[in-house]
PDB file of C-alpha atoms in Angstrom:
ATOM      1  CA  UNK A   1      83.204  87.605 134.207  1.00 86.00           C
ATOM      2  CA  UNK A   2      86.474  85.879 134.103  1.00 90.00           C
ATOM      3  CA  UNK A   3      88.931  85.451 131.149  1.00 90.00           C
ATOM      4  CA  UNK A   4      90.262  82.447 129.591  1.00 89.00           C
ATOM      5  CA  UNK A   5      93.250  82.344 127.306  1.00 90.00           C
ATOM      6  CA  UNK A   6      94.696  79.286 125.399  1.00 91.00           C
ATOM      7  CA  UNK A   7      97.170  78.483 122.764  1.00 95.00           C
ATOM      8  CA  UNK A   8      95.843  76.158 120.099  1.00 94.00           C
ATOM      9  CA  UNK A   9      97.349  74.588 116.965  1.00 96.00           C
ATOM     10  CA  UNK A  10      96.967  76.466 113.693  1.00 96.00           C
ATOM     11  CA  UNK A  11      94.602  73.944 112.282  1.00 97.00           C
ATOM     12  CA  UNK A  12      92.152  74.189 115.220  1.00 96.00           C
ATOM     13  CA  UNK A  13      92.380  77.898 115.001  1.00 96.00           C
ATOM     14  CA  UNK A  14      91.547  77.845 111.312  1.00 97.00           C
ATOM     15  CA  UNK A  15      88.485  75.514 111.872  1.00 97.00           C
ATOM     16  CA  UNK A  16      87.402  77.928 114.740  1.00 96.00           C
ATOM     17  CA  UNK A  17      87.629  80.766 112.331  1.00 97.00           C
ATOM     18  CA  UNK A  18      85.442  78.925 109.846  1.00 98.00           C
ATOM     19  CA  UNK A  19      82.972  78.112 112.649  1.00 97.00           C
ATOM     20  CA  UNK A  20      82.765  81.878 113.503  1.00 97.00           C
ATOM     21  CA  UNK A  21      82.162  82.879 109.982  1.00 97.00           C
ATOM     22  CA  UNK A  22      79.392  80.024 109.394  1.00 97.00           C
ATOM     23  CA  UNK A  23      77.732  81.027 112.547  1.00 97.00           C
ATOM     24  CA  UNK A  24      78.256  84.752 112.251  1.00 97.00           C
ATOM     25  CA  UNK A  25      79.707  85.118 115.660  1.00 97.00           C
ATOM     26  CA  UNK A  26      82.529  87.136 117.208  1.00 96.00           C
ATOM     27  CA  UNK A  27      85.332  85.350 118.886  1.00 95.00           C
ATOM     28  CA  UNK A  28      84.238  85.712 122.347  1.00 94.00           C
ATOM     29  CA  UNK A  29      80.575  84.592 121.725  1.00 96.00           C
ATOM     30  CA  UNK A  30      81.964  81.685 119.640  1.00 97.00           C
ATOM     31  CA  UNK A  31      84.207  80.584 122.479  1.00 96.00           C
ATOM     32  CA  UNK A  32      81.489  80.992 125.138  1.00 96.00           C
ATOM     33  CA  UNK A  33      78.979  79.032 122.970  1.00 97.00           C
ATOM     34  CA  UNK A  34      81.434  76.239 122.346  1.00 97.00           C
ATOM     35  CA  UNK A  35      82.386  75.970 126.054  1.00 96.00           C
ATOM     36  CA  UNK A  36      78.839  76.042 127.175  1.00 97.00           C
ATOM     37  CA  UNK A  37      77.863  73.306 124.542  1.00 97.00           C
ATOM     38  CA  UNK A  38      81.096  71.353 125.446  1.00 98.00           C
ATOM     39  CA  UNK A  39      80.717  71.338 129.160  1.00 97.00           C
ATOM     40  CA  UNK A  40      76.902  70.579 128.847  1.00 97.00           C
ATOM     41  CA  UNK A  41      77.847  67.309 126.847  1.00 97.00           C
ATOM     42  CA  UNK A  42      80.586  66.555 129.396  1.00 98.00           C
ATOM     43  CA  UNK A  43      78.053  66.891 132.372  1.00 98.00           C
ATOM     44  CA  UNK A  44      75.693  64.621 130.537  1.00 98.00           C
ATOM     45  CA  UNK A  45      78.405  62.034 129.892  1.00 97.00           C
ATOM     46  CA  UNK A  46      79.618  62.199 133.376  1.00 98.00           C
ATOM     47  CA  UNK A  47      76.013  61.643 134.707  1.00 97.00           C
ATOM     48  CA  UNK A  48      75.304  58.799 132.489  1.00 96.00           C
ATOM     49  CA  UNK A  49      78.638  57.045 133.551  1.00 95.00           C
ATOM     50  CA  UNK A  50      77.932  57.403 137.206  1.00 95.00           C
ATOM     51  CA  UNK A  51      74.458  56.148 136.686  1.00 93.00           C
ATOM     52  CA  UNK A  52      75.813  53.158 134.747  1.00 90.00           C
ATOM     53  CA  UNK A  53      78.131  52.479 137.687  1.00 89.00           C
ATOM     54  CA  UNK A  54      75.309  52.588 140.069  1.00 87.00           C
ATOM     55  CA  UNK A  55      76.975  55.128 142.126  1.00 90.00           C
ATOM     56  CA  UNK A  56      74.121  57.654 141.960  1.00 91.00           C
ATOM     57  CA  UNK A  57      70.407  57.681 141.604  1.00 89.00           C
ATOM     58  CA  UNK A  58      68.493  58.487 138.402  1.00 91.00           C
ATOM     59  CA  UNK A  59      67.160  61.749 139.894  1.00 92.00           C
ATOM     60  CA  UNK A  60      70.711  62.801 140.961  1.00 95.00           C
ATOM     61  CA  UNK A  61      72.133  61.858 137.428  1.00 96.00           C
ATOM     62  CA  UNK A  62      69.518  64.192 135.903  1.00 96.00           C
ATOM     63  CA  UNK A  63      70.461  66.990 138.472  1.00 97.00           C
ATOM     64  CA  UNK A  64      74.220  66.482 137.610  1.00 97.00           C
ATOM     65  CA  UNK A  65      73.363  66.633 133.970  1.00 97.00           C
ATOM     66  CA  UNK A  66      71.630  69.856 134.533  1.00 97.00           C
ATOM     67  CA  UNK A  67      68.399  68.447 133.215  1.00 97.00           C
ATOM     68  CA  UNK A  68      64.863  67.590 134.295  1.00 96.00           C
ATOM     69  CA  UNK A  69      64.212  64.036 135.056  1.00 94.00           C
ATOM     70  CA  UNK A  70      62.013  63.821 131.908  1.00 95.00           C
ATOM     71  CA  UNK A  71      64.649  65.383 129.719  1.00 97.00           C
ATOM     72  CA  UNK A  72      67.431  62.986 131.180  1.00 96.00           C
ATOM     73  CA  UNK A  73      65.121  59.868 130.646  1.00 93.00           C
ATOM     74  CA  UNK A  74      65.028  60.815 126.897  1.00 95.00           C
ATOM     75  CA  UNK A  75      68.765  61.143 126.890  1.00 96.00           C
ATOM     76  CA  UNK A  76      69.119  57.758 128.617  1.00 94.00           C
ATOM     77  CA  UNK A  77      66.740  56.150 126.145  1.00 92.00           C
ATOM     78  CA  UNK A  78      68.507  57.771 123.131  1.00 94.00           C
ATOM     79  CA  UNK A  79      71.969  56.283 124.559  1.00 92.00           C
ATOM     80  CA  UNK A  80      70.253  52.929 125.328  1.00 88.00           C
ATOM     81  CA  UNK A  81      71.481  53.022 128.891  1.00 86.00           C
ATOM     82  CA  UNK A  82      70.013  50.500 131.430  1.00 78.00           C
ATOM     83  CA  UNK A  83      69.658  52.355 134.763  1.00 67.00           C
ATOM     84  CA  UNK A  84      67.162  50.446 136.978  1.00 65.00           C
ATOM     85  CA  UNK A  85      69.054  49.402 140.125  1.00 60.00           C
ATOM     86  CA  UNK A  86      67.554  47.729 143.247  1.00 60.00           C
ATOM     87  CA  UNK A  87      69.740  49.726 145.423  1.00 61.00           C
ATOM     88  CA  UNK A  88      68.405  53.050 144.264  1.00 58.00           C
ATOM     89  CA  UNK A  89      64.982  52.078 142.987  1.00 63.00           C
ATOM     90  CA  UNK A  90      62.847  53.392 145.920  1.00 66.00           C
ATOM     91  CA  UNK A  91      64.684  56.641 145.859  1.00 67.00           C
ATOM     92  CA  UNK A  92      64.244  57.152 142.007  1.00 62.00           C
ATOM     93  CA  UNK A  93      60.447  56.336 142.171  1.00 65.00           C
ATOM     94  CA  UNK A  94      60.073  58.872 144.956  1.00 71.00           C
ATOM     95  CA  UNK A  95      61.745  61.628 142.876  1.00 67.00           C
ATOM     96  CA  UNK A  96      59.475  61.046 139.942  1.00 65.00           C
TER      97      UNK A  96
END
């Protein structure tokens, strides 16, 4: 397992300490949890953006987001994203 070290502003450190207290976590676990959640959200945002651009298929976007196609479909619906593209429609339908 690797090690990550970062300098943060005092305000951010204080907020992080409150988070740890509220969640009952130690520093390492808290950092891992926040990184996992943040990177998961980043993957989802990136996948949706690529889907909107039409640069990837729906099934590839779900894969990029690390979600099943059904979970990703729910996310797309929640975010009100139009994704049907003539260019990728056949490929998307086969993947479902």
